[in-house]
Amino acid sequence: EAVLYTEGPLLILAGAGSGKTRVLTHRIAYLINEKNVHPSNILAITFTNKAAREMKERVINLIGAKAKDMHISAFHSFCVYILRQDIDILGYKNNFIVYDEDDSLSTIKAVLHDLNIDPKHFPPKKLLSIISKIKNEYLFPEDYRKEVSDEYSDVIYRVYKKYQEALMRANAVDFDDIIMLTLKLFEVDKEVLSYYQQRFQFILVDEYQDTNKSQFKLIKYLSAKHKNVFAVGDTDQSIYSWRGADISNIKNFEKDFEQAKIIYLEQNYRSVQSILDVANSLIKHNYGHNTYVKQLWSERKSDFLPVYYRAVNSDVETEYIALKILEKIEHEGYKFKDFAILYRTNAMSLSLETTLKKYRIDYEIYGNVSFFERKEIKDLSAYLRLIVNTNDDTAFLRIVNVPRRNIGVKTIEELKRYANYEGISLFESCKKTTITSNKTRQNLIDFVNLIEELQQVLLNEDIDVNDFIDMVLDRSGYRQMLEFENTEEAESRLENLEEFKTLTLDIEEDINELGMSTVRMSSYDKLCLILNNVALSSDKKEKKE
């Protein structure tokens, strides 16, 4: 029924393990194969790029290569695509850069310094979190100003305003801006909105319970013409309110979309009934006034029952876990690889590791530093970002002295003062500053020349993106720096830099997905897409799975 119902708004309330992804993918296949909907008229939105890739692979397995013409992507990737076409209407350049959380934090710190605000009283991370929540409510600085009621909120307003000015000066957007600016674009230019409303006749949204105010507004705008919204979600799996998710979006679906139909998926294919009984008995306490009540059930049976053990402290708890593992290995023939231990925070791993080592239980910890968070990847990304956009002060600060060019803290502070006074970028200030030391001035000019020469190669020569990345690593001295270090860690970093180049393969897929495969894209355009993907992949808000 969920697959065959194609006209009008439909909400699928899908319990955990009830096959919602199967329903989504089969519905897309049905629309294309049976309803003769052109794949380019279908938009499927997920919360992560990983989920989007997996969904697309499933659809391709169902109906073949024609599925490649449809648009399946995460909210933010979809909006970056829209902004890449028309953000100039809002006063930005189309080669904008997406800042990840670390870049945003650096910018906030610089803003606090410029405003002479003590970061001890107003921690940058907290301010960034507050600004993120304000943006998720779709409030620009001028909107938030109306809500200023005390000294604290006035500081937030001033930081928010200055932060946005810094981003725009750098031709950069942060993670929260991506959807916010897309909405603003739709409101400023109705022709742009009309184009996407006409194009996407069927809109499918995964994890609808996790949408925030801005994401809901985006779906409303896009679906206003054809009204074919297919949302899948579960009120019992809404755990991101701290990040701006608004549970009322799914609870008010019938009010927000007239003549909406509701379908429940309650059969669980993942767990045995005894597990579901425990889950149902716990989750029922959450319902209150919730009208969407589900009762998960399964045909799978098991003689095993869940065990609840409450220890008096963490040491007793980890002893219990270790001894249970050894007991099952000795008496029931299990192996170490048959066990998994889940814990709530990274800090809790220490006690577990200590006990497991004590009993000589081999283990492996998952969840190391993300590939995109590694120093060498962020350094290379900063070089590429500065080449693409010399207004990117955050990228400049990261690599102006990497490898070492004898450009110290005092020089950087002098550059900052000059740039602020003149209202120019740090890169531009290198050309105009009157730094007294001839040697330091020459070092800055050498760095400027390096970046501008690489810019010319990228813009004027028909160079493969991977060859250009090699050129950046060689001419900057970054590769030689790691080779000279000659350690295992340096060798690992060199391997990671080689791995970075595989992103160009993903870009070819993205170009095809966005309907741009017939357009000849320059290396500059491809590099911009790569940098966007890096930012979206490295942002901590993207790491939901």
XYZ file of C-alpha atoms in Angstrom:
545
model
C 0.000 0.000 0.000
C 2.826 2.396 0.882
C 4.470 1.735 -2.489
C 1.292 1.964 -4.604
C -0.220 5.116 -3.058
C 1.328 7.823 -5.222
C -1.023 10.828 -5.320
C -0.908 13.346 -2.475
C 0.937 13.545 0.871
C 1.732 10.280 2.639
C 3.388 9.689 6.012
C 4.847 6.265 6.728
C 5.251 5.657 10.462
C 7.936 3.002 10.339
C 9.107 1.270 13.502
C 12.732 0.240 13.878
C 13.661 -2.648 11.586
C 10.342 -2.530 9.731
C 11.855 -2.258 6.251
C 11.389 1.455 5.597
C 14.350 1.668 3.197
C 12.877 -1.192 1.181
C 9.576 0.692 0.984
C 11.340 3.886 -0.114
C 13.375 2.218 -2.838
C 10.495 0.097 -4.164
C 8.271 3.170 -4.292
C 10.860 4.962 -6.434
C 11.119 1.914 -8.710
C 7.303 1.769 -8.985
C 7.066 5.459 -9.906
C 9.656 5.059 -12.664
C 8.691 1.647 -14.063
C 4.917 1.574 -13.597
C 3.897 5.244 -13.435
C 6.376 6.328 -16.127
C 7.685 9.175 -14.002
C 10.975 10.447 -15.398
C 13.794 9.826 -12.856
C 14.832 13.508 -12.979
C 11.380 14.454 -11.605
C 12.005 12.516 -8.384
C 13.830 13.947 -5.372
C 14.770 11.709 -2.437
C 16.275 13.435 0.600
C 18.185 11.701 3.386
C 20.129 12.988 6.372
C 23.585 11.767 5.428
C 25.557 11.290 2.220
C 26.177 7.692 3.231
C 22.437 6.979 3.452
C 21.934 8.667 0.071
C 24.600 6.500 -1.577
C 23.149 3.309 -0.112
C 19.634 4.225 -1.245
C 20.808 5.007 -4.756
C 22.671 1.684 -4.987
C 19.493 -0.172 -3.986
C 17.383 1.639 -6.585
C 19.978 0.950 -9.303
C 19.883 -2.749 -8.327
C 16.098 -2.673 -8.765
C 15.709 -0.803 -12.068
C 19.161 -0.422 -13.560
C 21.182 2.523 -14.854
C 18.217 4.828 -15.521
C 18.023 5.433 -11.759
C 21.209 7.498 -12.077
C 19.134 10.354 -13.532
C 17.191 10.846 -10.313
C 18.349 13.057 -7.474
C 19.047 11.236 -4.206
C 21.109 13.227 -1.724
C 21.385 14.529 1.809
C 19.605 17.787 2.651
C 22.811 19.789 2.662
C 24.294 18.291 -0.504
C 21.055 19.048 -2.340
C 21.049 22.652 -1.167
C 24.734 23.119 -2.052
C 23.818 22.042 -5.584
C 21.066 24.695 -5.735
C 23.300 27.412 -4.266
C 26.109 26.532 -6.664
C 23.807 27.601 -9.518
C 22.277 30.789 -8.120
C 23.899 31.983 -4.869
C 25.159 35.056 -6.744
C 21.581 36.387 -6.457
C 22.245 36.705 -2.713
C 25.531 38.556 -3.181
C 27.933 35.606 -2.894
C 30.207 34.286 -5.631
C 29.322 30.891 -7.086
C 32.685 29.428 -6.046
C 31.770 29.705 -2.354
C 33.437 27.430 0.190
C 31.643 25.402 2.860
C 33.204 25.780 6.316
C 33.251 22.744 8.580
C 32.898 23.048 12.351
C 36.605 23.667 12.955
C 36.654 26.469 10.375
C 33.554 28.025 11.940
C 35.105 27.805 15.393
C 38.257 29.564 14.193
C 36.118 32.315 12.694
C 34.138 32.733 15.932
C 37.397 33.060 17.886
C 38.605 35.748 15.476
C 35.274 37.578 15.856
C 35.557 37.513 19.660
C 39.066 38.926 19.366
C 37.862 41.729 17.071
C 34.939 42.582 19.370
C 37.148 42.421 22.454
C 34.901 39.807 24.070
C 36.474 37.494 26.647
C 36.230 33.848 25.390
C 36.321 32.661 29.018
C 32.982 34.365 29.657
C 31.608 33.501 26.212
C 33.138 30.149 25.140
C 33.421 29.960 21.324
C 31.949 26.444 21.136
C 28.894 27.486 23.116
C 28.399 30.603 20.990
C 28.676 28.544 17.812
C 26.073 26.102 19.163
C 23.688 28.965 20.021
C 24.126 30.532 16.579
C 23.468 27.127 15.002
C 20.168 26.845 16.866
C 19.206 30.373 15.846
C 19.876 29.506 12.199
C 17.854 26.309 12.471
C 14.944 28.513 13.520
C 15.494 30.438 10.278
C 16.514 33.678 11.956
C 19.055 35.954 10.298
C 20.989 38.475 12.459
C 18.455 41.222 11.709
C 15.635 38.854 12.781
C 17.409 37.799 15.960
C 18.064 41.431 16.868
C 14.326 41.813 17.596
C 14.659 39.119 20.288
C 17.547 40.793 22.127
C 16.367 41.409 25.699
C 19.496 41.542 27.861
C 23.266 41.940 27.785
C 23.861 38.234 27.088
C 21.570 38.085 24.034
C 23.058 41.375 22.817
C 26.526 39.775 22.811
C 25.125 36.814 20.871
C 23.581 39.196 18.334
C 26.824 41.136 17.873
C 28.883 37.951 17.492
C 26.308 36.423 15.109
C 26.232 39.585 12.945
C 30.034 39.893 12.814
C 30.379 36.132 12.184
C 28.057 36.312 9.162
C 29.955 39.327 7.839
C 33.225 37.380 8.183
C 31.762 34.402 6.317
C 30.475 36.547 3.484
C 33.783 38.413 3.223
C 35.498 35.041 2.853
C 32.825 33.921 0.351
C 32.100 31.053 2.715
C 28.998 29.481 4.232
C 28.780 27.255 7.277
C 26.787 24.042 7.602
C 23.649 25.782 8.888
C 23.780 28.506 6.224
C 23.375 25.960 3.451
C 19.648 25.341 3.970
C 19.023 28.828 5.343
C 20.415 30.555 2.250
C 18.544 28.163 -0.049
C 15.290 29.223 1.607
C 16.263 32.871 1.292
C 17.066 32.312 -2.393
C 13.605 30.801 -2.928
C 11.997 33.784 -1.201
C 14.060 36.387 -3.082
C 13.727 34.824 -6.540
C 10.403 33.119 -7.251
C 11.594 31.962 -10.680
C 14.291 29.811 -9.087
C 11.737 28.330 -6.675
C 9.258 27.721 -9.505
C 11.909 25.835 -11.505
C 12.559 23.331 -8.700
C 8.864 23.030 -7.831
C 8.123 22.116 -11.433
C 11.073 19.763 -11.749
C 10.555 17.708 -8.595
C 7.052 16.276 -8.904
C 7.634 13.557 -6.290
C 9.522 14.256 -3.078
C 10.575 11.522 -0.650
C 12.032 12.332 2.777
C 13.765 9.824 5.046
C 14.029 10.191 8.865
C 11.311 12.844 8.878
C 11.242 12.944 12.685
C 14.735 14.511 12.622
C 13.849 17.505 10.447
C 14.227 20.983 11.918
C 12.247 24.121 11.141
C 14.364 25.101 8.125
C 14.290 21.610 6.598
C 10.511 21.451 7.036
C 10.201 24.859 5.342
C 12.345 23.605 2.442
C 10.060 20.570 1.918
C 6.956 22.791 2.059
C 8.369 25.149 -0.564
C 9.426 22.381 -2.941
C 6.175 20.398 -2.654
C 3.772 23.360 -2.909
C 2.962 22.751 -6.603
C 2.515 18.966 -6.863
C 1.950 18.159 -3.156
C 3.375 14.653 -3.586
C 5.324 14.394 -0.330
C 6.263 10.922 0.876
C 7.737 11.140 4.388
C 9.090 8.221 6.395
C 9.744 8.583 10.096
C 9.172 7.342 13.616
C 8.221 9.460 16.619
C 9.941 6.895 18.851
C 13.298 7.456 17.162
C 13.452 11.223 17.551
C 16.657 11.822 19.530
C 18.072 14.974 17.930
C 16.065 17.741 19.610
C 19.365 19.028 21.071
C 20.451 19.662 17.489
C 17.309 21.489 16.426
C 15.119 18.550 15.327
C 11.456 19.452 15.819
C 9.235 16.478 16.690
C 6.160 18.595 15.907
C 7.023 18.312 12.183
C 6.028 14.650 12.157
C 3.246 15.019 14.731
C 1.601 17.802 12.704
C 2.007 16.140 9.303
C -1.753 15.859 8.770
C -2.224 19.552 9.637
C 0.685 20.746 7.504
C -0.245 18.697 4.434
C -3.954 18.624 3.628
C -5.599 15.273 2.863
C -2.547 13.400 4.106
C -2.691 9.634 4.496
C -0.965 7.725 7.321
C 0.344 4.164 7.018
C 1.944 2.186 9.864
C 4.803 -0.301 9.422
C 4.854 -2.318 12.640
C 6.327 -5.686 11.674
C 9.971 -5.836 12.697
C 12.288 -8.007 10.569
C 15.440 -7.406 12.585
C 14.769 -8.562 16.150
C 13.149 -11.444 17.985
C 9.874 -10.882 19.855
C 11.485 -10.932 23.305
C 13.642 -7.925 22.359
C 10.599 -6.083 21.001
C 8.613 -6.791 24.175
C 11.268 -5.025 26.219
C 11.394 -2.127 23.740
C 7.593 -1.759 23.655
C 7.314 -1.801 27.443
C 9.885 1.007 27.713
C 8.776 3.195 24.822
C 5.118 3.251 25.876
C 6.110 5.683 28.658
C 7.009 8.240 25.974
C 3.613 8.401 24.338
C 1.640 10.797 26.542
C -0.548 12.731 24.115
C 1.079 11.212 21.053
C -1.619 9.997 18.682
C 0.808 7.918 16.631
C 1.148 4.790 18.781
C 2.824 1.705 17.331
C 3.139 -1.843 18.642
C 6.128 -3.560 17.062
C 5.877 -7.308 16.488
C 7.981 -10.010 14.878
C 7.554 -13.515 13.550
C 11.062 -14.331 14.779
C 11.182 -16.217 18.058
C 14.011 -17.012 20.451
C 14.538 -18.963 23.679
C 16.936 -16.265 24.892
C 15.693 -13.405 27.011
C 17.361 -9.999 27.437
C 19.271 -9.671 30.721
C 19.361 -6.467 32.740
C 22.235 -6.164 35.207
C 22.667 -3.097 37.421
C 26.133 -2.790 38.935
C 27.067 -0.712 41.982
C 29.914 1.012 40.103
C 31.805 0.982 36.809
C 34.492 -1.445 38.033
C 31.913 -4.073 38.987
C 30.111 -3.461 35.707
C 33.177 -4.068 33.547
C 34.132 -7.146 35.602
C 30.663 -8.554 34.950
C 31.024 -7.940 31.196
C 34.483 -9.548 30.993
C 33.496 -12.605 33.036
C 30.310 -13.123 30.989
C 32.360 -13.102 27.791
C 34.830 -15.645 29.178
C 31.987 -17.803 30.484
C 30.271 -17.982 27.098
C 33.542 -18.684 25.302
C 34.424 -21.517 27.695
C 30.997 -23.175 27.992
C 29.111 -22.298 24.818
C 31.825 -22.290 22.155
C 31.705 -18.612 21.211
C 34.742 -16.633 20.013
C 35.877 -13.113 20.852
C 34.597 -11.854 17.472
C 31.040 -12.856 18.445
C 30.785 -10.094 21.065
C 30.167 -6.357 20.805
C 30.213 -3.836 23.660
C 28.415 -0.534 23.172
C 29.067 2.412 25.456
C 27.592 5.901 25.656
C 30.675 8.136 25.669
C 34.327 7.676 24.690
C 35.401 8.389 28.274
C 33.756 5.132 29.366
C 36.118 3.046 27.254
C 39.039 3.407 29.682
C 37.463 1.280 32.422
C 36.391 -1.314 29.872
C 39.807 -1.496 28.225
C 41.576 -1.861 31.563
C 39.382 -4.803 32.556
C 39.538 -6.501 29.167
C 43.339 -6.305 29.226
C 43.357 -7.691 32.745
C 41.527 -10.812 31.532
C 43.525 -10.916 28.268
C 40.447 -10.457 26.128
C 41.422 -9.250 22.664
C 39.370 -6.276 21.441
C 39.260 -3.614 18.768
C 37.879 -0.105 19.233
C 35.875 1.414 16.389
C 35.446 5.114 15.851
C 38.952 6.528 15.422
C 39.668 9.967 13.996
C 37.668 10.535 10.821
C 39.661 10.569 7.596
C 38.581 14.164 6.951
C 39.659 15.249 10.445
C 43.274 14.179 9.939
C 45.810 17.003 9.973
C 47.274 16.305 6.552
C 43.828 16.179 4.916
C 42.781 19.455 6.527
C 46.114 21.023 5.484
C 45.728 19.936 1.856
C 42.081 21.063 1.853
C 43.186 24.468 3.170
C 45.714 24.847 0.338
C 43.084 23.963 -2.255
C 40.501 26.248 -0.645
C 42.877 29.212 -0.629
C 43.756 28.613 -4.278
C 40.052 28.576 -5.157
C 39.188 31.507 -2.888
C 41.926 33.816 -1.559
C 39.382 35.522 0.729
C 39.299 32.373 2.888
C 41.121 33.689 5.979
C 40.638 30.427 7.899
C 42.440 28.442 5.194
C 45.158 31.115 5.009
C 45.854 30.946 8.749
C 46.085 27.171 8.656
C 48.762 26.852 5.984
C 50.608 30.150 5.648
C 53.385 28.650 7.789
C 52.960 24.962 6.854
C 55.592 23.881 5.942
C 57.541 26.362 8.049
C 58.224 29.648 6.261
C 59.351 31.626 9.323
C 56.061 33.515 9.414
C 55.436 33.796 13.149
C 52.615 34.817 15.483
C 53.683 38.494 15.592
C 53.585 38.721 11.805
C 50.127 37.099 11.727
C 48.810 39.550 14.339
C 50.182 42.466 12.337
C 48.525 41.119 9.198
C 45.218 40.761 11.054
C 45.328 44.348 12.297
C 46.110 45.648 8.821
C 43.419 43.477 7.167
C 40.770 44.585 9.688
C 41.689 48.244 9.267
C 41.597 48.083 5.471
C 38.633 45.676 5.288
C 40.544 43.197 3.128
C 41.524 39.522 3.339
C 44.710 38.347 5.040
C 45.971 37.115 1.680
C 45.486 40.556 0.150
C 47.101 42.220 3.157
C 50.313 40.223 2.476
C 50.730 42.269 -0.719
C 50.129 45.656 0.873
C 51.378 45.458 4.453
C 54.385 47.522 5.518
C 55.992 44.903 7.748
C 59.439 46.198 8.675
C 61.411 42.963 8.357
C 62.559 42.526 4.757
C 63.006 38.776 5.243
C 59.490 38.298 6.646
C 57.995 40.468 3.890
C 59.781 38.364 1.269
C 58.489 35.149 2.870
C 54.934 36.501 2.624
C 55.435 37.555 -1.015
C 56.865 34.102 -1.850
C 53.759 32.506 -0.333
C 51.441 34.839 -2.281
C 53.320 34.061 -5.507
C 53.016 30.315 -4.848
C 49.231 30.518 -4.445
C 48.734 32.836 -7.431
C 50.904 30.667 -9.693
C 48.854 27.612 -8.726
C 45.676 29.613 -9.385
C 46.850 30.392 -12.891
C 47.597 26.725 -13.578
C 44.145 25.696 -12.347
C 42.299 28.380 -14.322
C 44.278 28.467 -17.542
C 45.631 24.977 -18.122
C 43.690 21.834 -18.965
C 45.070 19.893 -16.009
C 43.681 16.753 -14.390
C 42.510 17.428 -10.823
C 44.733 14.697 -9.369
C 47.756 16.011 -11.246
C 46.974 19.456 -9.844
C 46.795 18.070 -6.283
C 50.235 16.500 -6.820
C 51.495 19.853 -8.042
C 50.189 21.594 -4.906
C 51.861 19.026 -2.644
C 55.160 19.358 -4.506
C 55.368 23.129 -5.039
C 54.228 23.915 -1.488
C 56.917 21.616 -0.071
C 54.310 19.656 1.893
C 55.212 16.276 0.404
C 58.944 16.892 0.920
C 58.262 17.882 4.542
C 56.677 14.483 5.259
C 59.302 12.561 3.262
C 62.083 14.321 5.183
C 60.404 13.418 8.487
C 60.825 9.744 7.503
C 58.654 8.213 10.256
C 55.831 5.656 10.194
C 53.358 8.417 10.993
C 54.641 10.552 8.121
C 54.409 7.560 5.780
C 50.799 7.014 6.885
C 50.053 10.685 6.193
C 51.507 10.410 2.692
C 49.254 7.400 2.065
C 46.242 9.406 3.263
C 47.110 12.200 0.844
C 47.152 9.652 -1.974
C 43.787 8.332 -0.777
C 42.389 11.870 -0.918
C 42.746 11.772 -4.681
C 40.132 9.008 -4.949
C 37.538 11.704 -4.199
C 37.712 12.648 -7.871
C 35.980 9.335 -8.672
C 33.092 10.295 -6.367
C 32.866 13.666 -8.129
C 32.315 11.994 -11.489
C 29.316 10.193 -9.924
C 28.017 13.449 -8.432
C 28.282 15.225 -11.784
C 26.194 12.476 -13.369
C 23.647 12.541 -10.531
C 23.179 16.311 -10.745
C 22.345 16.060 -14.429
C 25.572 17.809 -15.410
C 27.270 14.950 -17.255
C 26.607 16.606 -20.630
C 28.295 19.816 -19.499
C 32.072 20.003 -19.788
C 33.300 20.894 -16.313
C 36.633 22.563 -15.783
C 39.160 21.304 -13.240
C 38.340 24.423 -11.214
C 34.627 23.448 -11.049
C 35.472 19.863 -10.148
C 37.814 21.013 -7.392
C 35.040 23.201 -5.944
C 32.742 20.153 -5.832
C 35.445 18.085 -4.133
C 35.960 20.756 -1.461
C 32.218 20.909 -0.824
C 32.117 17.132 -0.367
C 35.071 17.297 2.031
C 33.356 19.959 4.146
C 30.043 18.074 4.231
C 31.783 14.803 5.076
C 33.930 16.281 7.836
C 31.234 18.294 9.564
C 30.314 16.643 12.854
C 26.612 17.307 12.299
C 26.745 15.057 9.278
C 28.028 12.097 11.322
C 24.726 10.709 12.439
C 25.419 7.107 11.685
